[in-house]
Every structure is written in C-alpha cells, then in structure tokens.
Amino acid sequence: MGFCFVHAADLHLDTPYEGVGTASPAVAEALREASLGAFDEVVRLTLERGAAFLLIAGDVYDGAERGVRAQLRFLSGLRRLSAAGVPVFIVHGNHDPLGGWPGVREWPAGVHVFGASEVEVVPVERGGSVVAHVHGISYGRRDVTEDLSARYHPTTAPGLKIALLHCNVGGDPTHAPYSPCSLDDLVRPGFDYWALGHIHLHQVLHEGAPWVVYAGGTQGRSLKPSERGEKSVCVVHVEGGAVRRVEPVPVDRVRFAAVEVDVGGLDDLGSLRARLQAEAESLRVSPGDGGVVLRALLRGRGPVHADLGCAGGVEGLVADLRTEFEGEEPFLWWESVRDHTRPGLDLDVIRARDDFSAAVVERADALIAAEADPGGFISERVLPQAPRKASGLAQGILDADARSLVADARALALGLLEEESVSCT
C-alpha cells in the first residue's frame, strides 16, 4: 500500500527581513509573519495529504538565539501533528545548531530531534508495519566543515531508507560550504531518498536509486537570486516500497521577485510606468493569496535615461508605483527601481558630424559592410593582443558572428564617447 511523506527544510522562523525597512506598516507586518505562516502551511499540508511523517532538514530557526515567538509557533505546529499521530523528524543546521538556547525543552510525542554526536536511525511505523528508517545527525556548532554524509550507512532492516542531512552538495557558491560533499558521495547503494537542506532552491539532483533532493526554503528571505520565486516543500510519493514521484508544493506567504526591463523603445516615464505596472500584474497572479516584494532593474538605451536622471526621477517613479498598488490584496510592494540605463544613440546624427565619434562609426560601418572582412580585421588586430587564456574564447566568439561583434563594439565605444549631461529643462 502506498503512502506519502513531506520533506521541508530551511524554515528560518521569525526571519527579520531587515532589508525592507521602508515598507509600509501593513507590508512590514506581513513580512514579520511570513516565515511563521509558511510553517503553518507546512503543517496544514502535511495533515491534508495524510502524510505518514514530516522531515525537516535543518535551519528551523534563523539564528542560534531562537526567538521566543519562533519556538512557541514551532511547538504549536508540532503539537497539531502529534495529536494527529504524524511523526516529525528534525535535524539542526548551521543557523540553529544544537548549542543554541532552547526555550522549549520538551517536545510532543512522535517528534524526534537528532543529536550531533553520531548518525541515529529511527524506524517509522504505519499500520503496524515499519515502512521506513530515517537516518540523521544535527550540527553541534555552526561551522561544520566535515563531510557528514560519510557517516551515513543505511540499515539493512526492511523499509524505505531515508537520509536527512543539512549540507552543501557540489560546492554551491551561493551558500556557505557547511558539510560539503559531492553528488557521487550520495549516489551510492543502500539509501532510497536523501532529504537535504541548506540550499534554498528546490532541486532534484538525482532521480531514482537514490533520489537526492533539496526541498528549498519554505519562505523567501530577501531579493537575492536564491531567495526569489516560489518556495515550497516536497510531497514524496511512495509505491511498492520505492519513491516514485517528488511533488513540489508552494507554501510561501510572501514572494520576492525581480523584473528586468529594457527601456529601448520607451518614449517617456509614462510608457515606462505602464510597462512596470504590466510586469507587476503578471507576477501577482502566481503567488495566489500571498504578497509580492518586487525590484525592477532598468537596462538599455533610450530617451527615458535622461528623464530618470532628473532630480527625483527614480525616487518619484518608485513612490508613484507604490501609491498605485497601495491597499490592494494581495499586496505588491515595490522595494526599489535600479537604474542601469544609458543615453540613446542616433547613428545618423553622429555620421553627419565631423568628429572622433563619426570616425568610429565610419570605420565600424566599413567593417560591417558586406564587402568588408571584419573577421580578418579582428584576427589580425585584436586577437594577437588578447591574453593567452582568453584567445580561445575570443576566437570562438569571432567564429560565431564577426559582424555582430563589431556592432557591439561600436555601441560600447559610442556609449563611452557620447555620455552627455542630463538636461531637465
């Protein structure tokens, strides 16, 4: 008979969200409650799906200090699961090592917190039969540089073999190298499922015999790339004594997102504002009943560059966008608009002049023309000057499209030569 279990990680309960201090009171309150609400959703989902058990792969709390509010909310959720007869298995990670302050020292029946001295193995019963064995070890301190996966040895007893671990597989540079290991270290006979935590993006690193899975965080914590987008837990489906399917299910209460807009073709701030509004509306559909914290990155060239450069241009745009979405549910909060635009370039105007920029355009035009050989020019004049390590890469780019390369170089050169002071009159 089949069953499912839930794999969660990186709850970071009571995350402070210090980077959004300018948010409105309503948004600030939603952010304060987001990580706690996400855990409430984990509990609700576990009960709704009739899961056999819940796994939590480290970083329950955001710090070793473990705030009172976080600990009591966690205890409340575990009591609900215990009352329903759902076992919970927990390892602690680098943010919440076992040495931190425990304001709660007694857990409900069915909750097992793994120690830090050795890998423990705990059987899971369902309907009078053992259906799984959960192997786990917690961090005793924050800076664990040992490959803890080497300590895991699957039991020979019947049932699904699960390894619960907080670690960095493959040296992910976006997270600290705590308990570093390679995928080859985990893909070895014996285990059926590695339930991993530490990396905040959901990833299936290996599918089947064994499954190696990062659940991802339950709630985004900032606008860093790894914290953006949907945050979820995994509902793991077991049939015939083997994992058959891993289903990511979103549980986040607030979503962090970033949009990138090219201002080319936009005539003024009004058209830019309309474009940003459209981008925001498209994002509000996906989070369901959760809010969105949004950042915009503006790139490209055009007349909007000068408008944004006028006194209060960017600040005024952000204020207007915030007002536009104020009071709506679910909320959308514009964290910032980052201006990386450049002035527009009119090549015909530059060609008509008698200056250095016109000479650059003339030379580039000749190279791009059908009868010219831009590849030959670059091979003779540019590649010999390239560092040895870069020459192979440069040749590969050249072989792909020499004329496009010259056009890009022309735009770069003119951008540096034609930088102009902004006129707001």
Coordinates of C-alpha atoms in Angstrom, one line a residue:
M1 CA 0.0 0.0 0.0
G2 CA 1.4 3.4 -1.0
F3 CA 1.9 6.4 1.2
C4 CA 3.5 9.9 1.1
F5 CA 5.7 11.9 3.4
V6 CA 6.6 15.6 3.4
H7 CA 10.2 16.9 3.1
A8 CA 10.7 20.5 4.3
A9 CA 13.9 22.5 5.1
D10 CA 15.2 25.9 6.0
L11 CA 12.2 27.3 7.8
H12 CA 14.2 30.2 9.2
L13 CA 11.3 31.0 11.6
D14 CA 11.0 34.7 12.5
T15 CA 13.4 36.0 9.9
P16 CA 13.7 39.7 10.5
Y17 CA 13.7 40.9 6.8
E18 CA 15.9 43.9 7.7
G19 CA 16.4 44.9 4.0
V20 CA 12.8 46.2 3.6
G21 CA 12.7 48.7 6.4
T22 CA 11.0 51.3 4.2
A23 CA 7.9 49.1 3.7
S24 CA 4.5 50.3 4.7
P25 CA 3.2 49.1 8.1
A26 CA 0.9 46.6 6.5
V27 CA 3.7 45.1 4.4
A28 CA 6.1 45.1 7.3
E29 CA 3.6 43.1 9.4
A30 CA 3.1 40.6 6.5
L31 CA 6.8 40.1 6.3
R32 CA 7.2 39.6 10.0
E33 CA 4.5 36.9 9.9
A34 CA 5.6 35.3 6.6
S35 CA 8.0 32.6 7.8
L36 CA 5.7 31.6 10.6
G37 CA 2.7 31.5 8.3
A38 CA 4.7 29.3 5.8
F39 CA 5.3 26.8 8.6
D40 CA 1.6 26.8 9.5
E41 CA 1.0 26.0 5.8
V42 CA 3.5 23.1 6.0
V43 CA 1.6 21.7 9.0
R44 CA -1.7 22.1 7.2
L45 CA -0.5 20.5 4.0
T46 CA 1.0 17.5 5.9
L47 CA -2.3 16.9 7.6
E48 CA -4.3 17.5 4.4
R49 CA -2.3 15.0 2.4
G50 CA -2.4 12.3 5.1
A51 CA 1.3 12.2 5.2
A52 CA 3.0 9.3 7.1
F53 CA 5.6 11.7 8.5
L54 CA 7.3 15.1 8.2
L55 CA 11.0 15.6 7.7
I56 CA 12.7 18.9 8.5
A57 CA 16.3 19.2 7.1
G58 CA 17.8 21.9 9.2
D59 CA 17.7 25.6 9.9
V60 CA 14.4 25.6 11.7
Y61 CA 15.3 28.9 13.2
D62 CA 17.1 31.9 11.7
G63 CA 19.8 32.1 14.5
A64 CA 21.2 30.2 17.4
E65 CA 19.3 32.7 19.7
R66 CA 16.0 31.2 18.6
G67 CA 13.4 33.9 19.4
V68 CA 10.6 33.0 21.8
R69 CA 7.9 33.7 19.2
A70 CA 9.5 31.3 16.7
Q71 CA 10.0 28.5 19.3
L72 CA 6.4 28.7 20.5
R73 CA 4.9 28.8 17.0
F74 CA 7.0 25.8 16.1
L75 CA 5.9 23.9 19.2
S76 CA 2.2 24.7 18.4
G77 CA 2.6 23.2 14.9
L78 CA 4.3 20.1 16.2
R79 CA 1.5 19.6 18.8
R80 CA -1.1 19.6 16.0
L81 CA 0.9 16.9 14.1
S82 CA 1.4 14.9 17.2
A83 CA -2.3 15.0 18.0
A84 CA -2.9 13.6 14.5
G85 CA -0.4 10.8 15.0
V86 CA 2.1 12.2 12.5
P87 CA 5.8 11.7 13.5
V88 CA 8.2 14.5 12.8
F89 CA 12.0 14.1 12.3
I90 CA 14.3 17.1 12.7
V91 CA 18.0 17.8 12.2
H92 CA 19.5 21.2 13.0
G93 CA 21.8 23.1 10.7
N94 CA 24.3 25.9 10.7
H95 CA 21.8 28.6 11.6
D96 CA 20.3 26.7 14.5
P97 CA 23.0 24.3 15.9
L98 CA 22.1 22.3 19.0
G99 CA 24.2 24.6 21.1
G100 CA 21.7 27.4 20.8
W101 CA 19.3 28.5 23.5
P102 CA 16.3 26.1 23.8
G103 CA 13.3 27.9 25.2
V104 CA 11.4 24.7 24.6
R105 CA 13.0 21.6 26.0
E106 CA 10.2 19.1 25.9
W107 CA 8.6 18.1 22.5
P108 CA 5.3 16.3 21.8
A109 CA 5.1 12.6 21.4
G110 CA 6.4 11.5 17.9
V111 CA 8.9 14.3 17.5
H112 CA 12.5 13.2 17.2
V113 CA 15.3 15.7 17.2
F114 CA 18.6 14.0 16.0
G115 CA 21.7 14.6 18.1
A116 CA 25.1 15.8 17.0
S117 CA 27.4 13.1 18.2
E118 CA 26.5 10.3 15.7
V119 CA 24.1 9.4 13.0
E120 CA 20.9 7.9 14.5
V121 CA 18.5 5.6 12.8
V122 CA 14.8 5.8 13.8
P123 CA 12.1 3.4 12.4
V124 CA 8.7 4.7 11.2
E125 CA 5.7 2.5 11.7
R126 CA 2.4 2.8 9.7
G127 CA -0.5 0.4 10.1
G128 CA 1.5 -1.8 12.4
S129 CA 4.4 -2.2 10.0
V130 CA 7.8 -0.5 9.6
V131 CA 7.6 1.5 6.4
A132 CA 10.8 3.5 6.7
H133 CA 14.0 4.2 8.6
V134 CA 15.1 7.8 9.0
H135 CA 18.9 8.4 9.4
G136 CA 20.0 11.8 10.7
I137 CA 22.6 13.9 12.5
S138 CA 22.4 17.6 13.7
Y139 CA 25.0 20.3 13.7
G140 CA 26.5 20.7 17.2
R141 CA 28.0 24.0 16.1
R142 CA 27.6 26.5 13.3
D143 CA 30.8 25.9 11.3
V144 CA 30.7 22.2 10.4
T145 CA 33.3 21.6 7.7
E146 CA 33.3 17.8 7.9
D147 CA 31.5 15.9 5.2
L148 CA 28.8 14.4 7.4
S149 CA 27.5 12.3 4.6
A150 CA 30.4 9.9 5.1
R151 CA 29.0 8.9 8.4
Y152 CA 25.7 7.7 6.9
H153 CA 25.4 3.9 6.5
P154 CA 22.0 2.5 5.5
T155 CA 20.4 0.0 7.9
T156 CA 19.7 -3.5 6.5
A157 CA 16.3 -3.7 8.1
P158 CA 13.2 -3.7 5.8
G159 CA 11.6 -0.4 4.8
L160 CA 12.5 2.8 2.9
K161 CA 16.0 4.1 3.8
I162 CA 15.9 7.9 4.2
A163 CA 19.0 10.1 4.9
L164 CA 18.1 13.5 6.5
L165 CA 21.0 16.0 6.1
H166 CA 21.9 19.7 6.1
C167 CA 24.8 20.1 3.6
N168 CA 26.2 21.7 0.5
V169 CA 26.4 19.4 -2.4
G170 CA 28.8 20.2 -5.2
G171 CA 30.1 23.5 -3.6
D172 CA 27.1 25.7 -4.4
P173 CA 28.7 29.2 -4.2
T174 CA 25.5 30.9 -3.0
H175 CA 25.7 29.2 0.3
A176 CA 28.4 28.6 2.9
P177 CA 30.4 25.3 2.4
Y178 CA 29.0 23.6 5.5
S179 CA 29.2 19.8 5.5
P180 CA 30.5 19.8 1.9
C181 CA 30.0 16.7 -0.2
S182 CA 29.7 15.7 -3.9
L183 CA 26.8 14.1 -5.6
D184 CA 28.9 11.0 -6.1
D185 CA 29.2 10.8 -2.3
L186 CA 25.4 10.5 -2.0
V187 CA 24.6 8.4 -5.1
R188 CA 25.7 5.1 -3.6
P189 CA 23.8 1.8 -2.9
G190 CA 21.6 1.5 0.1
F191 CA 19.6 4.7 0.5
D192 CA 16.4 5.4 -1.2
Y193 CA 16.0 9.2 -0.5
W194 CA 18.4 11.9 0.6
A195 CA 16.3 14.7 2.2
L196 CA 18.6 17.7 2.0
G197 CA 18.5 21.2 3.4
H198 CA 20.8 24.3 3.3
I199 CA 20.3 25.3 -0.4
H200 CA 17.2 27.5 -0.6
L201 CA 16.2 26.5 -4.2
H202 CA 14.2 23.3 -4.8
Q203 CA 16.4 20.9 -6.8
V204 CA 16.3 17.3 -7.7
L205 CA 20.0 16.4 -8.0
H206 CA 19.4 12.7 -8.7
E207 CA 16.2 10.9 -9.7
G208 CA 15.8 7.4 -8.5
A209 CA 18.0 4.9 -6.7
P210 CA 18.6 7.1 -4.8
W211 CA 16.6 10.3 -5.0
V212 CA 18.8 13.3 -3.9
V213 CA 16.5 16.3 -3.3
Y214 CA 16.8 19.8 -1.9
A215 CA 13.3 20.8 -0.7
G216 CA 14.3 24.5 -0.9
G217 CA 13.3 27.1 1.8
T218 CA 9.7 27.4 2.8
Q219 CA 9.7 31.2 2.6
G220 CA 11.9 33.7 0.7
R221 CA 14.0 35.9 2.9
S222 CA 15.3 38.7 0.6
L223 CA 15.8 39.8 -3.0
K224 CA 18.9 37.7 -3.5
P225 CA 18.5 35.4 -6.6
S226 CA 18.4 32.3 -4.5
E227 CA 15.5 33.7 -2.4
R228 CA 13.3 34.8 -5.2
G229 CA 10.4 33.0 -6.7
E230 CA 8.2 30.2 -5.4
K231 CA 9.3 28.5 -2.1
S232 CA 8.0 25.0 -1.4
V233 CA 8.1 21.7 0.3
C234 CA 8.2 18.3 -1.3
V235 CA 5.4 15.8 -1.1
V236 CA 7.2 12.5 -1.7
H237 CA 5.0 9.7 -3.1
V238 CA 6.0 6.0 -2.3
E239 CA 4.6 3.0 -4.0
G240 CA 5.7 -0.6 -3.7
G241 CA 8.4 0.3 -1.2
A242 CA 10.1 2.8 -3.5
V243 CA 9.9 6.6 -4.1
R244 CA 8.0 7.1 -7.4
R245 CA 7.4 10.9 -7.5
V246 CA 8.6 14.1 -5.8
E247 CA 5.9 16.8 -5.9
P248 CA 7.0 20.4 -5.0
V249 CA 4.1 22.3 -3.4
P250 CA 4.4 26.1 -2.6
V251 CA 3.9 27.1 1.0
D252 CA 5.3 30.7 1.0
R253 CA 3.3 33.6 2.2
V254 CA 5.2 36.4 0.6
R255 CA 7.2 36.1 -2.7
F256 CA 10.3 38.1 -3.6
A257 CA 10.8 38.8 -7.3
A258 CA 12.8 41.0 -9.7
V259 CA 11.9 42.1 -13.2
E260 CA 14.4 43.4 -15.9
V261 CA 13.1 46.0 -18.3
D262 CA 14.9 47.2 -21.5
V263 CA 14.0 50.9 -21.9
G264 CA 14.7 50.8 -25.7
G265 CA 11.5 51.8 -27.5
L266 CA 10.0 53.5 -24.5
D267 CA 9.5 57.2 -25.1
D268 CA 9.0 58.7 -21.6
L269 CA 8.3 58.0 -18.0
G270 CA 4.6 57.4 -18.7
S271 CA 5.4 54.5 -21.0
L272 CA 8.0 53.1 -18.6
R273 CA 5.5 53.3 -15.7
A274 CA 2.9 51.4 -17.8
R275 CA 5.5 48.7 -18.6
L276 CA 6.4 48.2 -15.0
Q277 CA 2.7 48.1 -14.0
A278 CA 2.2 45.3 -16.6
E279 CA 5.2 43.4 -15.3
A280 CA 3.8 43.7 -11.7
E281 CA 0.3 42.5 -12.6
S282 CA 1.7 39.4 -14.3
L283 CA 3.6 38.5 -11.1
R284 CA 0.6 39.0 -8.8
V285 CA -1.3 36.1 -10.4
S286 CA 1.2 33.3 -9.4
P287 CA 1.5 33.8 -5.7
G288 CA -2.2 33.1 -5.0
D289 CA -3.1 34.7 -1.8
G290 CA 0.4 35.8 -0.9
G291 CA 2.0 39.3 -1.4
V292 CA 4.9 40.2 -3.6
V293 CA 8.0 42.3 -2.9
L294 CA 9.4 43.5 -6.2
R295 CA 12.5 45.1 -7.5
A296 CA 12.9 46.4 -11.1
L297 CA 16.2 46.6 -13.0
L298 CA 16.2 49.0 -15.9
R299 CA 18.7 48.5 -18.7
G300 CA 19.2 49.5 -22.3
R301 CA 19.4 52.9 -24.1
G302 CA 16.7 55.5 -24.9
P303 CA 15.3 58.9 -24.0
V304 CA 14.0 57.6 -20.7
H305 CA 17.6 57.6 -19.5
A306 CA 17.6 61.4 -19.3
D307 CA 14.2 61.5 -17.6
L308 CA 15.3 59.1 -14.9
G309 CA 18.4 61.3 -14.4
C310 CA 16.5 64.4 -13.5
A311 CA 16.2 65.3 -9.8
G312 CA 13.9 62.8 -8.1
G313 CA 13.3 60.8 -11.3
V314 CA 13.8 57.4 -9.9
E315 CA 12.5 58.2 -6.5
G316 CA 9.4 59.7 -7.9
L317 CA 8.7 56.7 -10.1
V318 CA 9.1 54.3 -7.1
A319 CA 6.7 56.5 -5.0
D320 CA 4.2 56.6 -7.7
L321 CA 4.3 52.8 -8.2
R322 CA 3.8 52.2 -4.5
T323 CA 0.8 54.5 -4.4
E324 CA -0.7 52.7 -7.5
F325 CA -0.7 49.4 -5.6
E326 CA -1.4 50.7 -2.1
G327 CA -4.1 49.0 -0.2
E328 CA -4.6 46.1 -2.7
E329 CA -4.8 42.5 -1.6
P330 CA -2.7 40.5 -2.1
F331 CA -0.2 43.4 -1.7
L332 CA 2.6 44.3 -4.1
W333 CA 5.4 46.3 -2.6
W334 CA 8.0 48.0 -4.9
E335 CA 11.2 47.6 -3.0
S336 CA 13.2 49.7 -5.5
V337 CA 13.9 50.6 -9.1
R338 CA 17.6 50.2 -10.1
D339 CA 18.6 52.5 -13.0
H340 CA 21.3 51.0 -15.2
T341 CA 20.2 52.7 -18.4
R342 CA 22.4 54.6 -20.9
P343 CA 21.7 57.5 -23.3
G344 CA 20.2 56.8 -26.6
L345 CA 22.4 56.8 -29.7
D346 CA 21.3 58.2 -33.1
L347 CA 23.9 56.8 -35.6
D348 CA 22.6 59.0 -38.5
V349 CA 23.2 62.2 -36.5
I350 CA 26.7 61.0 -35.4
R351 CA 27.6 60.1 -39.1
A352 CA 26.7 63.6 -40.2
R353 CA 29.3 65.2 -37.8
D354 CA 33.0 65.7 -38.3
D355 CA 34.5 64.4 -35.1
F356 CA 36.0 61.3 -33.5
S357 CA 32.7 59.6 -32.9
A358 CA 31.8 60.0 -36.6
A359 CA 35.2 58.4 -37.5
V360 CA 34.4 55.4 -35.2
V361 CA 31.1 54.9 -36.9
E362 CA 32.6 55.2 -40.3
R363 CA 35.3 52.6 -39.5
A364 CA 32.7 50.2 -38.0
D365 CA 30.3 50.7 -40.9
A366 CA 33.1 49.7 -43.3
L367 CA 33.8 46.6 -41.3
I368 CA 30.2 45.6 -41.1
A369 CA 29.6 46.2 -44.8
A370 CA 29.1 43.1 -47.0
E371 CA 32.3 43.6 -49.0
A372 CA 34.5 44.0 -45.9
D373 CA 36.1 41.2 -43.8
P374 CA 35.5 42.1 -40.2
G375 CA 36.8 38.6 -39.2
G376 CA 40.1 39.3 -40.8
F377 CA 40.5 42.7 -39.2
I378 CA 39.8 41.2 -35.7
S379 CA 42.0 38.3 -36.3
E380 CA 44.9 40.5 -37.3
R381 CA 44.5 43.4 -35.0
V382 CA 42.6 42.2 -31.9
L383 CA 43.3 38.5 -31.2
P384 CA 47.1 38.9 -31.0
Q385 CA 46.6 41.5 -28.2
A386 CA 44.3 39.2 -26.2
P387 CA 45.7 37.3 -23.2
R388 CA 46.6 33.8 -23.9
K389 CA 43.9 32.4 -21.7
A390 CA 41.2 34.5 -23.4
S391 CA 42.3 34.0 -27.0
G392 CA 40.4 30.7 -27.5
L393 CA 37.2 32.3 -26.1
A394 CA 37.7 35.3 -28.3
Q395 CA 38.2 33.1 -31.4
G396 CA 35.0 31.2 -30.6
I397 CA 33.0 34.5 -30.4
L398 CA 34.6 35.7 -33.6
D399 CA 33.7 32.5 -35.4
A400 CA 30.1 32.8 -34.3
D401 CA 29.4 36.2 -35.8
A402 CA 32.1 38.8 -36.5
R403 CA 29.8 41.5 -37.8
S404 CA 27.6 41.4 -34.6
L405 CA 30.8 41.6 -32.6
V406 CA 31.8 44.8 -34.4
A407 CA 28.3 46.3 -34.0
D408 CA 28.5 45.6 -30.2
A409 CA 32.0 47.2 -30.1
R410 CA 30.6 50.2 -31.9
A411 CA 27.8 50.6 -29.4
L412 CA 30.2 50.3 -26.5
A413 CA 32.7 52.8 -27.9
L414 CA 30.0 55.3 -28.7
G415 CA 28.4 54.9 -25.3
L416 CA 31.7 55.9 -23.7
L417 CA 32.3 58.8 -26.1
E418 CA 28.8 60.2 -26.2
E419 CA 27.9 60.3 -22.5
E420 CA 26.2 63.5 -22.0
S421 CA 25.0 65.6 -19.2
V422 CA 21.3 65.3 -18.4
S423 CA 19.0 68.2 -19.3
C424 CA 15.9 68.5 -17.2
T425 CA 14.6 71.7 -18.8

